[in-house]
mmCIF file of C-alpha atoms in Angstrom:
data_model
loop_
_atom_site.group_PDB
_atom_site.id
_atom_site.type_symbol
_atom_site.label_atom_id
_atom_site.label_comp_id
_atom_site.label_asym_id
_atom_site.label_seq_id
_atom_site.Cartn_x
_atom_site.Cartn_y
_atom_site.Cartn_z
ATOM 1 C CA MET A 1 15.510 -2.703 -18.295
ATOM 2 C CA GLU A 2 16.250 -0.308 -15.400
ATOM 3 C CA LEU A 3 13.340 0.385 -13.040
ATOM 4 C CA GLN A 4 12.775 4.004 -14.016
ATOM 5 C CA THR A 5 12.754 3.043 -17.715
ATOM 6 C CA LEU A 6 10.279 0.232 -16.973
ATOM 7 C CA CYS A 7 7.960 2.654 -15.271
ATOM 8 C CA VAL A 8 7.968 4.909 -18.309
ATOM 9 C CA HIS A 9 7.943 2.288 -21.100
ATOM 10 C CA GLY A 10 6.322 -0.736 -19.476
ATOM 11 C CA GLY A 11 2.828 0.394 -20.323
ATOM 12 C CA ILE A 12 3.541 1.403 -23.917
ATOM 13 C CA ASN A 13 1.242 -0.150 -26.541
ATOM 14 C CA GLU A 14 3.826 -1.885 -28.753
ATOM 15 C CA ASN A 15 1.527 -3.745 -31.256
ATOM 16 C CA ASP A 16 -1.283 -1.388 -32.064
ATOM 17 C CA PRO A 17 -1.721 -1.392 -35.869
ATOM 18 C CA THR A 18 -2.435 2.352 -35.824
ATOM 19 C CA GLY A 19 0.897 3.072 -34.141
ATOM 20 C CA ALA A 20 -0.723 4.598 -31.078
ATOM 21 C CA VAL A 21 1.885 4.859 -28.302
ATOM 22 C CA GLU A 22 -0.493 4.873 -25.355
ATOM 23 C CA MET A 23 -2.617 1.884 -24.498
ATOM 24 C CA PRO A 24 -6.186 2.510 -25.586
ATOM 25 C CA ILE A 25 -9.051 2.473 -23.097
ATOM 26 C CA TYR A 26 -11.083 -0.597 -24.091
ATOM 27 C CA GLN A 27 -14.314 0.641 -22.675
ATOM 28 C CA THR A 28 -16.445 -2.377 -23.403
ATOM 29 C CA ALA A 29 -18.229 -4.926 -21.332
ATOM 30 C CA MET A 30 -17.911 -7.792 -23.833
ATOM 31 C CA PHE A 31 -16.017 -8.886 -26.941
ATOM 32 C CA ARG A 32 -17.459 -10.359 -30.126
ATOM 33 C CA HIS A 33 -16.480 -13.838 -31.353
ATOM 34 C CA HIS A 34 -16.563 -15.002 -34.947
ATOM 35 C CA ASP A 35 -16.691 -18.710 -34.332
ATOM 36 C CA ILE A 36 -17.508 -21.277 -31.647
ATOM 37 C CA GLY A 37 -14.582 -21.918 -29.289
ATOM 38 C CA GLU A 38 -12.659 -18.947 -30.596
ATOM 39 C CA GLY A 39 -9.968 -17.757 -28.200
ATOM 40 C CA GLY A 40 -9.412 -14.184 -27.037
ATOM 41 C CA TYR A 41 -11.328 -11.887 -24.667
ATOM 42 C CA ASP A 42 -14.818 -12.718 -23.524
ATOM 43 C CA TYR A 43 -16.085 -10.334 -20.835
ATOM 44 C CA SER A 44 -14.378 -7.458 -19.054
ATOM 45 C CA ARG A 45 -15.067 -8.829 -15.604
ATOM 46 C CA GLN A 46 -12.795 -11.738 -16.559
ATOM 47 C CA GLN A 47 -10.150 -9.745 -18.530
ATOM 48 C CA ASN A 48 -9.844 -6.518 -20.511
ATOM 49 C CA PRO A 49 -6.859 -5.468 -22.757
ATOM 50 C CA THR A 50 -6.289 -2.207 -20.883
ATOM 51 C CA ARG A 51 -6.314 -3.944 -17.465
ATOM 52 C CA GLU A 52 -4.188 -6.769 -18.795
ATOM 53 C CA LYS A 53 -1.484 -4.392 -19.896
ATOM 54 C CA LEU A 54 -1.525 -2.821 -16.386
ATOM 55 C CA GLU A 55 -1.297 -6.220 -14.740
ATOM 56 C CA GLN A 56 1.657 -7.160 -16.927
ATOM 57 C CA LEU A 57 3.425 -3.969 -15.946
ATOM 58 C CA MET A 58 2.809 -4.546 -12.218
ATOM 59 C CA ALA A 59 4.076 -8.089 -12.456
ATOM 60 C CA LYS A 60 7.341 -6.826 -13.973
ATOM 61 C CA LEU A 61 7.728 -4.041 -11.399
ATOM 62 C CA GLU A 62 7.299 -6.442 -8.529
ATOM 63 C CA HIS A 63 9.398 -9.191 -10.111
ATOM 64 C CA GLY A 64 6.338 -11.461 -10.095
ATOM 65 C CA ARG A 65 4.940 -13.997 -12.499
ATOM 66 C CA GLU A 66 1.448 -12.492 -12.582
ATOM 67 C CA ALA A 67 -0.555 -9.580 -11.126
ATOM 68 C CA ILE A 68 -4.302 -9.035 -10.685
ATOM 69 C CA ALA A 69 -5.782 -5.514 -10.704
ATOM 70 C CA PHE A 70 -8.796 -4.856 -8.364
ATOM 71 C CA SER A 71 -11.225 -2.074 -7.848
ATOM 72 C CA SER A 72 -9.548 -1.091 -4.577
ATOM 73 C CA GLY A 73 -6.868 -2.196 -2.199
ATOM 74 C CA MET A 74 -9.498 -3.585 0.222
ATOM 75 C CA ALA A 75 -11.081 -5.617 -2.679
ATOM 76 C CA ALA A 76 -7.611 -7.070 -3.217
ATOM 77 C CA ILE A 77 -7.252 -8.114 0.480
ATOM 78 C CA THR A 78 -10.793 -9.416 0.556
ATOM 79 C CA CYS A 79 -9.971 -11.713 -2.398
ATOM 80 C CA LEU A 80 -6.755 -12.844 -0.697
ATOM 81 C CA MET A 81 -8.781 -13.984 2.344
ATOM 82 C CA GLU A 82 -10.754 -16.363 0.080
ATOM 83 C CA LEU A 83 -7.676 -18.652 0.040
ATOM 84 C CA PHE A 84 -8.646 -19.825 3.604
ATOM 85 C CA GLN A 85 -11.211 -22.090 5.192
ATOM 86 C CA PRO A 86 -13.194 -21.682 8.385
ATOM 87 C CA GLY A 87 -10.977 -22.620 11.322
ATOM 88 C CA ASP A 88 -7.798 -21.244 9.697
ATOM 89 C CA HIS A 89 -5.672 -18.821 11.683
ATOM 90 C CA LEU A 90 -3.600 -15.882 10.516
ATOM 91 C CA LEU A 91 -0.987 -13.704 12.133
ATOM 92 C CA ALA A 92 -0.910 -9.992 11.249
ATOM 93 C CA THR A 93 1.044 -6.910 12.062
ATOM 94 C CA ASP A 94 -0.735 -5.114 14.920
ATOM 95 C CA ASP A 95 -0.147 -1.718 13.362
ATOM 96 C CA LEU A 96 -2.042 -2.315 10.178
ATOM 97 C CA TYR A 97 -4.069 0.205 8.275
ATOM 98 C CA GLY A 98 -7.386 0.354 10.213
ATOM 99 C CA GLY A 99 -9.428 -0.796 7.205
ATOM 100 C CA SER A 100 -7.450 -4.055 7.068
ATOM 101 C CA ILE A 101 -8.092 -4.736 10.742
ATOM 102 C CA ARG A 102 -11.788 -3.852 10.231
ATOM 103 C CA LEU A 103 -11.975 -6.413 7.338
ATOM 104 C CA PHE A 104 -10.239 -9.141 9.271
ATOM 105 C CA ARG A 105 -12.397 -8.734 12.431
ATOM 106 C CA GLY A 106 -15.726 -7.723 10.857
ATOM 107 C CA VAL A 107 -15.696 -10.029 7.802
ATOM 108 C CA GLY A 108 -12.921 -12.607 8.265
ATOM 109 C CA GLU A 109 -13.932 -13.665 11.744
ATOM 110 C CA LYS A 110 -17.602 -13.817 10.697
ATOM 111 C CA ASN A 111 -16.496 -16.252 8.024
ATOM 112 C CA GLY A 112 -14.735 -18.496 10.490
ATOM 113 C CA LEU A 113 -11.157 -17.235 10.302
ATOM 114 C CA SER A 114 -9.171 -16.163 13.436
ATOM 115 C CA PHE A 115 -6.455 -13.544 13.734
ATOM 116 C CA ASP A 116 -3.750 -12.656 16.200
ATOM 117 C CA PHE A 117 -2.140 -9.175 15.889
ATOM 118 C CA LEU A 118 1.385 -8.642 17.030
ATOM 119 C CA ASP A 119 4.518 -6.608 16.526
ATOM 120 C CA THR A 120 5.931 -8.533 13.577
ATOM 121 C CA SER A 121 9.260 -6.625 13.879
ATOM 122 C CA ASP A 122 9.879 -8.966 16.816
ATOM 123 C CA LEU A 123 10.618 -12.226 14.922
ATOM 124 C CA GLY A 124 10.803 -14.231 18.136
ATOM 125 C CA MET A 125 7.266 -13.196 19.063
ATOM 126 C CA LEU A 126 6.139 -14.029 15.504
ATOM 127 C CA ALA A 127 7.526 -17.555 15.746
ATOM 128 C CA ALA A 128 6.036 -18.046 19.192
ATOM 129 C CA LYS A 129 2.490 -17.077 18.034
ATOM 130 C CA ILE A 130 2.308 -19.783 15.338
ATOM 131 C CA ARG A 131 -0.304 -22.498 16.025
ATOM 132 C CA PRO A 132 -1.104 -25.757 14.277
ATOM 133 C CA GLU A 133 -4.008 -24.069 12.465
ATOM 134 C CA THR A 134 -1.898 -21.022 11.410
ATOM 135 C CA LYS A 135 -1.869 -20.710 7.638
ATOM 136 C CA ALA A 136 -0.364 -17.338 6.825
ATOM 137 C CA VAL A 137 1.336 -14.143 8.064
ATOM 138 C CA PHE A 138 0.159 -10.701 6.870
ATOM 139 C CA ILE A 139 2.720 -7.870 7.203
ATOM 140 C CA GLU A 140 2.930 -4.167 6.511
ATOM 141 C CA THR A 141 6.392 -2.659 6.481
ATOM 142 C CA PRO A 142 6.713 0.207 7.223
ATOM 143 C CA THR A 143 3.452 0.029 9.088
ATOM 144 C CA ASN A 144 0.509 2.545 9.084
ATOM 145 C CA PRO A 145 0.843 4.788 10.974
ATOM 146 C CA MET A 146 3.573 3.928 13.566
ATOM 147 C CA MET A 147 6.252 3.106 10.915
ATOM 148 C CA GLN A 148 7.372 -0.192 12.350
ATOM 149 C CA VAL A 149 9.738 -2.174 10.156
ATOM 150 C CA THR A 150 9.715 -5.961 9.818
ATOM 151 C CA ASP A 151 12.704 -7.980 8.573
ATOM 152 C CA LEU A 152 11.105 -9.647 5.616
ATOM 153 C CA ARG A 153 13.881 -12.214 5.034
ATOM 154 C CA GLY A 154 13.680 -13.258 8.666
ATOM 155 C CA ALA A 155 9.852 -13.433 8.514
ATOM 156 C CA ALA A 156 10.054 -15.419 5.255
ATOM 157 C CA LYS A 157 12.413 -17.944 6.820
ATOM 158 C CA ILE A 158 9.993 -18.503 9.733
ATOM 159 C CA CYS A 159 7.109 -18.920 7.334
ATOM 160 C CA ARG A 160 9.031 -21.530 5.181
ATOM 161 C CA GLU A 161 9.913 -23.475 8.324
ATOM 162 C CA HIS A 162 6.243 -23.695 9.328
ATOM 163 C CA ASN A 163 4.779 -24.051 5.824
ATOM 164 C CA LEU A 164 2.990 -20.703 6.030
ATOM 165 C CA LEU A 165 2.181 -18.180 3.342
ATOM 166 C CA LEU A 166 3.729 -14.699 3.685
ATOM 167 C CA PHE A 167 1.696 -11.703 2.523
ATOM 168 C CA VAL A 168 3.295 -8.261 2.421
ATOM 169 C CA ASP A 169 1.497 -4.949 1.898
ATOM 170 C CA ASN A 170 3.996 -2.856 -0.056
ATOM 171 C CA THR A 171 1.828 0.277 -0.458
ATOM 172 C CA PHE A 172 4.081 2.671 1.384
ATOM 173 C CA LEU A 173 7.348 1.880 -0.397
ATOM 174 C CA THR A 174 6.014 0.704 -3.854
ATOM 175 C CA PRO A 175 7.960 -1.587 -6.117
ATOM 176 C CA TYR A 176 10.191 1.372 -6.929
ATOM 177 C CA LEU A 177 11.716 1.132 -3.434
ATOM 178 C CA GLN A 178 11.064 -2.432 -2.254
ATOM 179 C CA ASN A 179 10.341 -5.849 -3.791
ATOM 180 C CA PRO A 180 9.003 -8.251 -1.113
ATOM 181 C CA LEU A 181 8.821 -11.260 -3.491
ATOM 182 C CA ASP A 182 12.635 -11.081 -3.786
ATOM 183 C CA LEU A 183 12.800 -11.189 -0.029
ATOM 184 C CA GLY A 184 10.643 -14.323 0.338
ATOM 185 C CA ALA A 185 7.045 -13.126 0.281
ATOM 186 C CA ASP A 186 4.408 -15.252 -1.435
ATOM 187 C CA VAL A 187 1.993 -12.452 -2.348
ATOM 188 C CA VAL A 188 2.498 -8.656 -2.489
ATOM 189 C CA ILE A 189 -0.487 -6.367 -1.908
ATOM 190 C CA HIS A 190 -0.909 -2.770 -3.039
ATOM 191 C CA SER A 191 -3.413 -0.070 -2.664
ATOM 192 C CA GLY A 192 -2.938 1.321 -6.158
ATOM 193 C CA THR A 193 -4.956 4.303 -5.070
ATOM 194 C CA LYS A 194 -1.848 5.710 -3.358
ATOM 195 C CA PHE A 195 1.629 6.156 -4.854
ATOM 196 C CA LEU A 196 1.101 3.935 -7.884
ATOM 197 C CA SER A 197 -1.725 6.120 -9.184
ATOM 198 C CA GLY A 198 -0.041 9.145 -7.639
ATOM 199 C CA HIS A 199 -2.699 11.757 -8.377
ATOM 200 C CA ASN A 200 -5.539 11.118 -5.893
ATOM 201 C CA ASP A 201 -7.995 10.553 -8.700
ATOM 202 C CA THR A 202 -8.879 6.806 -8.749
ATOM 203 C CA LEU A 203 -9.185 3.700 -6.590
ATOM 204 C CA ALA A 204 -7.234 0.503 -7.360
ATOM 205 C CA GLY A 205 -5.685 -2.558 -5.718
ATOM 206 C CA PHE A 206 -3.210 -5.266 -6.736
ATOM 207 C CA LEU A 207 -2.098 -8.796 -5.800
ATOM 208 C CA VAL A 208 1.222 -9.999 -7.261
ATOM 209 C CA ALA A 209 2.742 -13.451 -6.931
ATOM 210 C CA ASN A 210 5.049 -15.985 -8.472
ATOM 211 C CA ASP A 211 3.295 -19.292 -7.648
ATOM 212 C CA PRO A 212 1.003 -20.163 -10.549
ATOM 213 C CA LYS A 213 -1.266 -22.263 -8.317
ATOM 214 C CA ILE A 214 -1.834 -19.357 -5.932
ATOM 215 C CA MET A 215 -2.595 -17.004 -8.854
ATOM 216 C CA GLU A 216 -4.946 -19.497 -10.466
ATOM 217 C CA ARG A 217 -7.018 -19.720 -7.233
ATOM 218 C CA LEU A 218 -6.978 -15.902 -6.755
ATOM 219 C CA ARG A 219 -8.024 -15.201 -10.324
ATOM 220 C CA TYR A 220 -10.900 -17.742 -10.008
ATOM 221 C CA PHE A 221 -12.172 -15.818 -6.823
ATOM 222 C CA TYR A 222 -11.563 -12.535 -8.619
ATOM 223 C CA MET A 223 -13.595 -13.514 -11.683
ATOM 224 C CA SER A 224 -16.371 -14.996 -9.519
ATOM 225 C CA THR A 225 -16.773 -12.057 -7.171
ATOM 226 C CA GLY A 226 -16.260 -9.381 -9.843
ATOM 227 C CA ALA A 227 -14.084 -6.833 -8.081
ATOM 228 C CA CYS A 228 -12.220 -5.997 -11.266
ATOM 229 C CA LEU A 229 -10.554 -2.727 -12.078
ATOM 230 C CA ALA A 230 -12.469 -0.775 -14.785
ATOM 231 C CA PRO A 231 -10.767 -0.011 -18.149
ATOM 232 C CA PHE A 232 -10.577 3.750 -17.515
ATOM 233 C CA ASP A 233 -9.192 3.340 -14.040
ATOM 234 C CA SER A 234 -6.586 0.853 -15.445
ATOM 235 C CA TRP A 235 -5.553 3.476 -17.936
ATOM 236 C CA LEU A 236 -5.203 6.102 -15.150
ATOM 237 C CA LEU A 237 -2.893 3.649 -13.287
ATOM 238 C CA LEU A 238 -0.774 3.107 -16.481
ATOM 239 C CA ARG A 239 -0.446 6.835 -16.796
ATOM 240 C CA GLY A 240 0.362 7.358 -13.157
ATOM 241 C CA ILE A 241 3.058 4.725 -13.055
ATOM 242 C CA LYS A 242 4.956 6.462 -15.820
ATOM 243 C CA THR A 243 6.086 9.088 -13.242
ATOM 244 C CA LEU A 244 6.279 6.731 -10.211
ATOM 245 C CA GLY A 245 10.077 6.783 -10.122
ATOM 246 C CA ILE A 246 10.612 10.542 -10.301
ATOM 247 C CA ARG A 247 7.749 11.151 -7.905
ATOM 248 C CA MET A 248 9.134 8.673 -5.302
ATOM 249 C CA GLU A 249 12.587 10.258 -5.588
ATOM 250 C CA ARG A 250 11.334 13.751 -5.027
ATOM 251 C CA GLN A 251 8.726 12.828 -2.350
ATOM 252 C CA GLN A 252 11.238 10.912 -0.234
ATOM 253 C CA GLN A 253 13.729 13.750 -0.639
ATOM 254 C CA ASN A 254 11.095 16.141 0.648
ATOM 255 C CA ALA A 255 10.149 13.717 3.496
ATOM 256 C CA LEU A 256 13.637 13.434 4.796
ATOM 257 C CA ALA A 257 14.051 17.208 4.838
ATOM 258 C CA LEU A 258 10.688 17.688 6.422
ATOM 259 C CA ALA A 259 11.349 14.979 9.103
ATOM 260 C CA GLN A 260 14.645 16.637 9.998
ATOM 261 C CA TRP A 261 12.846 20.006 10.226
ATOM 262 C CA LEU A 262 10.023 18.580 12.434
ATOM 263 C CA LYS A 263 12.640 17.203 14.825
ATOM 264 C CA ARG A 264 13.806 20.798 15.485
ATOM 265 C CA GLN A 265 10.335 22.196 16.358
ATOM 266 C CA SER A 266 9.610 22.735 20.026
ATOM 267 C CA TRP A 267 5.998 21.687 19.620
ATOM 268 C CA VAL A 268 6.881 18.239 18.162
ATOM 269 C CA SER A 269 7.733 15.530 20.720
ATOM 270 C CA ARG A 270 8.425 12.615 18.409
ATOM 271 C CA VAL A 271 9.069 11.996 14.645
ATOM 272 C CA LEU A 272 8.651 8.555 13.105
ATOM 273 C CA TYR A 273 10.367 8.313 9.711
ATOM 274 C CA VAL A 274 12.306 5.220 8.615
ATOM 275 C CA GLY A 275 14.833 7.412 6.879
ATOM 276 C CA LEU A 276 16.127 8.855 10.085
ATOM 277 C CA PRO A 277 19.163 6.968 11.451
ATOM 278 C CA GLU A 278 17.722 6.911 14.955
ATOM 279 C CA HIS A 279 14.658 5.071 13.800
ATOM 280 C CA PRO A 280 14.753 1.531 15.324
ATOM 281 C CA GLY A 281 14.011 -0.018 11.943
ATOM 282 C CA TYR A 282 16.404 2.117 9.950
ATOM 283 C CA ALA A 283 19.084 -0.601 9.384
ATOM 284 C CA VAL A 284 16.571 -3.308 8.491
ATOM 285 C CA ASN A 285 14.779 -1.024 6.107
ATOM 286 C CA ALA A 286 18.005 0.126 4.485
ATOM 287 C CA ASP A 287 19.014 -3.503 3.982
ATOM 288 C CA GLN A 288 15.819 -4.679 2.343
ATOM 289 C CA SER A 289 14.739 -1.542 0.382
ATOM 290 C CA ARG A 290 16.115 1.183 -1.827
ATOM 291 C CA GLY A 291 14.701 4.057 0.163
ATOM 292 C CA ALA A 292 12.529 5.297 3.064
ATOM 293 C CA GLY A 293 9.483 6.556 1.185
ATOM 294 C CA ALA A 294 7.457 9.656 1.804
ATOM 295 C CA MET A 295 5.336 8.821 4.890
ATOM 296 C CA ILE A 296 5.993 10.436 8.253
ATOM 297 C CA SER A 297 4.136 10.229 11.492
ATOM 298 C CA PHE A 298 4.746 12.719 14.279
ATOM 299 C CA GLU A 299 3.508 13.440 17.738
ATOM 300 C CA VAL A 300 2.949 16.961 18.917
ATOM 301 C CA ASP A 301 2.851 18.300 22.467
ATOM 302 C CA SER A 302 -0.878 18.376 22.941
ATOM 303 C CA SER A 303 -4.174 17.570 21.323
ATOM 304 C CA THR A 304 -4.753 21.278 21.081
ATOM 305 C CA THR A 305 -1.700 21.654 18.873
ATOM 306 C CA ALA A 306 -2.790 18.761 16.726
ATOM 307 C CA LEU A 307 -6.206 20.239 16.140
ATOM 308 C CA ARG A 308 -4.786 23.698 15.476
ATOM 309 C CA LEU A 309 -2.526 22.269 12.759
ATOM 310 C CA LEU A 310 -5.382 20.289 11.128
ATOM 311 C CA ARG A 311 -7.722 23.239 11.112
ATOM 312 C CA ASN A 312 -5.238 25.856 9.920
ATOM 313 C CA VAL A 313 -3.042 24.278 7.257
ATOM 314 C CA GLN A 314 -3.610 26.080 3.943
ATOM 315 C CA LEU A 315 -1.289 24.524 1.360
ATOM 316 C CA ILE A 316 -1.240 21.088 3.039
ATOM 317 C CA LEU A 317 -4.583 19.330 2.740
ATOM 318 C CA PHE A 318 -6.330 17.899 5.814
ATOM 319 C CA ALA A 319 -7.510 14.669 4.202
ATOM 320 C CA GLU A 320 -7.424 10.919 4.421
ATOM 321 C CA SER A 321 -5.398 8.785 1.959
ATOM 322 C CA LEU A 322 -1.771 9.211 0.878
ATOM 323 C CA GLY A 323 0.654 8.970 -2.014
ATOM 324 C CA GLY A 324 -0.492 11.742 -4.293
ATOM 325 C CA THR A 325 1.288 14.791 -5.635
ATOM 326 C CA GLU A 326 -0.245 16.951 -2.904
ATOM 327 C CA THR A 327 0.895 16.741 0.690
ATOM 328 C CA LEU A 328 -1.817 15.423 2.944
ATOM 329 C CA LEU A 329 -2.128 15.680 6.703
ATOM 330 C CA THR A 330 -4.219 12.953 8.385
ATOM 331 C CA TYR A 331 -5.487 12.443 11.927
ATOM 332 C CA PRO A 332 -5.292 8.607 12.388
ATOM 333 C CA MET A 333 -7.389 8.660 15.544
ATOM 334 C CA THR A 334 -10.493 9.910 13.758
ATOM 335 C CA GLN A 335 -9.748 8.860 10.191
ATOM 336 C CA THR A 336 -7.714 5.766 9.275
ATOM 337 C CA HIS A 337 -8.090 4.017 12.638
ATOM 338 C CA ALA A 338 -11.428 5.425 13.896
ATOM 339 C CA ASP A 339 -12.923 1.913 14.130
ATOM 340 C CA LEU A 340 -10.355 0.626 16.615
ATOM 341 C CA PRO A 341 -11.410 0.709 20.260
ATOM 342 C CA LYS A 342 -9.873 3.719 22.100
ATOM 343 C CA GLU A 343 -7.828 1.547 24.436
ATOM 344 C CA GLU A 344 -6.396 -0.448 21.619
ATOM 345 C CA ARG A 345 -5.513 2.657 19.548
ATOM 346 C CA GLU A 346 -3.742 4.331 22.428
ATOM 347 C CA ALA A 347 -1.891 1.144 23.384
ATOM 348 C CA ARG A 348 -0.380 1.201 19.887
ATOM 349 C CA GLY A 349 0.547 4.899 20.124
ATOM 350 C CA ILE A 350 -2.380 6.219 18.018
ATOM 351 C CA ASN A 351 -3.448 8.970 20.372
ATOM 352 C CA ASP A 352 -4.934 12.465 20.055
ATOM 353 C CA ARG A 353 -1.497 13.973 19.533
ATOM 354 C CA LEU A 354 -0.455 11.782 16.581
ATOM 355 C CA LEU A 355 -0.530 13.078 13.000
ATOM 356 C CA ARG A 356 0.478 11.393 9.788
ATOM 357 C CA ILE A 357 1.745 13.248 6.766
ATOM 358 C CA SER A 358 2.021 12.053 3.179
ATOM 359 C CA VAL A 359 4.683 14.291 1.659
ATOM 360 C CA GLY A 360 4.085 15.500 -1.844
ATOM 361 C CA LEU A 361 5.935 17.274 -4.588
ATOM 362 C CA GLU A 362 5.681 20.846 -3.310
ATOM 363 C CA ASP A 363 8.782 22.841 -2.380
ATOM 364 C CA VAL A 364 9.636 21.649 1.089
ATOM 365 C CA ASN A 365 10.125 25.242 2.360
ATOM 366 C CA ASP A 366 6.481 25.943 1.513
ATOM 367 C CA LEU A 367 5.442 22.830 3.524
ATOM 368 C CA GLU A 368 7.465 24.005 6.461
ATOM 369 C CA ASN A 369 6.104 27.504 6.333
ATOM 370 C CA ASP A 370 2.559 26.173 6.137
ATOM 371 C CA LEU A 371 2.996 24.079 9.246
ATOM 372 C CA LEU A 372 4.648 26.987 11.071
ATOM 373 C CA GLN A 373 1.770 29.402 10.327
ATOM 374 C CA ALA A 374 -0.854 26.725 11.232
ATOM 375 C CA GLU A 375 0.884 26.069 14.588
ATOM 376 C CA LYS A 376 0.875 29.772 15.389
ATOM 377 C CA ALA A 377 -2.698 30.392 14.239
#
């Protein structure tokens, strides 16, 4: 089944005796049994038919054996960290979403783990940072918000040589544009809140893998800690994924046009979009994915210009998050990466002139006109 067709039909309810096409919302905490030892569902923290259908669809989309649906992307990453013991060491992309860095430092280190953050697009540096106690590598590609691209095949080769697990956050490109398991990753992470849901109306997270032993351990931690996705939210994700393909096609079309337009503006000093041929990761991204996605970061000529844009956009929404039908403008310095120390933020390029835009489904001419009027306000 082709990818677009799978998005549309993968969540259809094939076996309902009523003939209902859409998967019902099984809004129940528990399930009745008619005999001792009877199989089936027990308790919705452990499994629920609506969530199970969503997990089956996500596994198919990511070419994985199994998927687990969580109450948020951060809940998914938190569960992933339970694979490790005190004293274990992990390597991670230095330009991660700020919430991931906060989790690793504020919770992971408290629990005895250690982390080194580095530019994982430099495979030589990645290999050099591996220590005897290193157990895994955690990568975003493209990264949030500086749009660095890591060669996943190359990273996977290094991980195999050193017996390390490779985790890849695929939120930006989604399984519609990139499948990290096919490139050698062991676990794929998603914030389902973003493009998978696509409508800015629910929180969700996913872990997808092929190794049954890894998934057995993750599902044990998942059931024990209870960060499961609720039935109604599972249904919203099933609904959102139906239009994932057509949304991603339109949004990345808009993103390329907007990135090219931003390059021509005198008040823009730098545009970071992996779909531009001059982007340093363009060739790697083109080799390992089917598109560049809908995320752009750009730097303007002054903090005054950045604040003027944020305060005066009218159609574009000044808001955190990404991946919905509406275009969102975000200020990483005070929003997604506010918890990073100032020196660290600025060393990574996250300064008071940097803006991130999640391009939506609007007419791109309206987006350009909105930015123009905001810059002149």
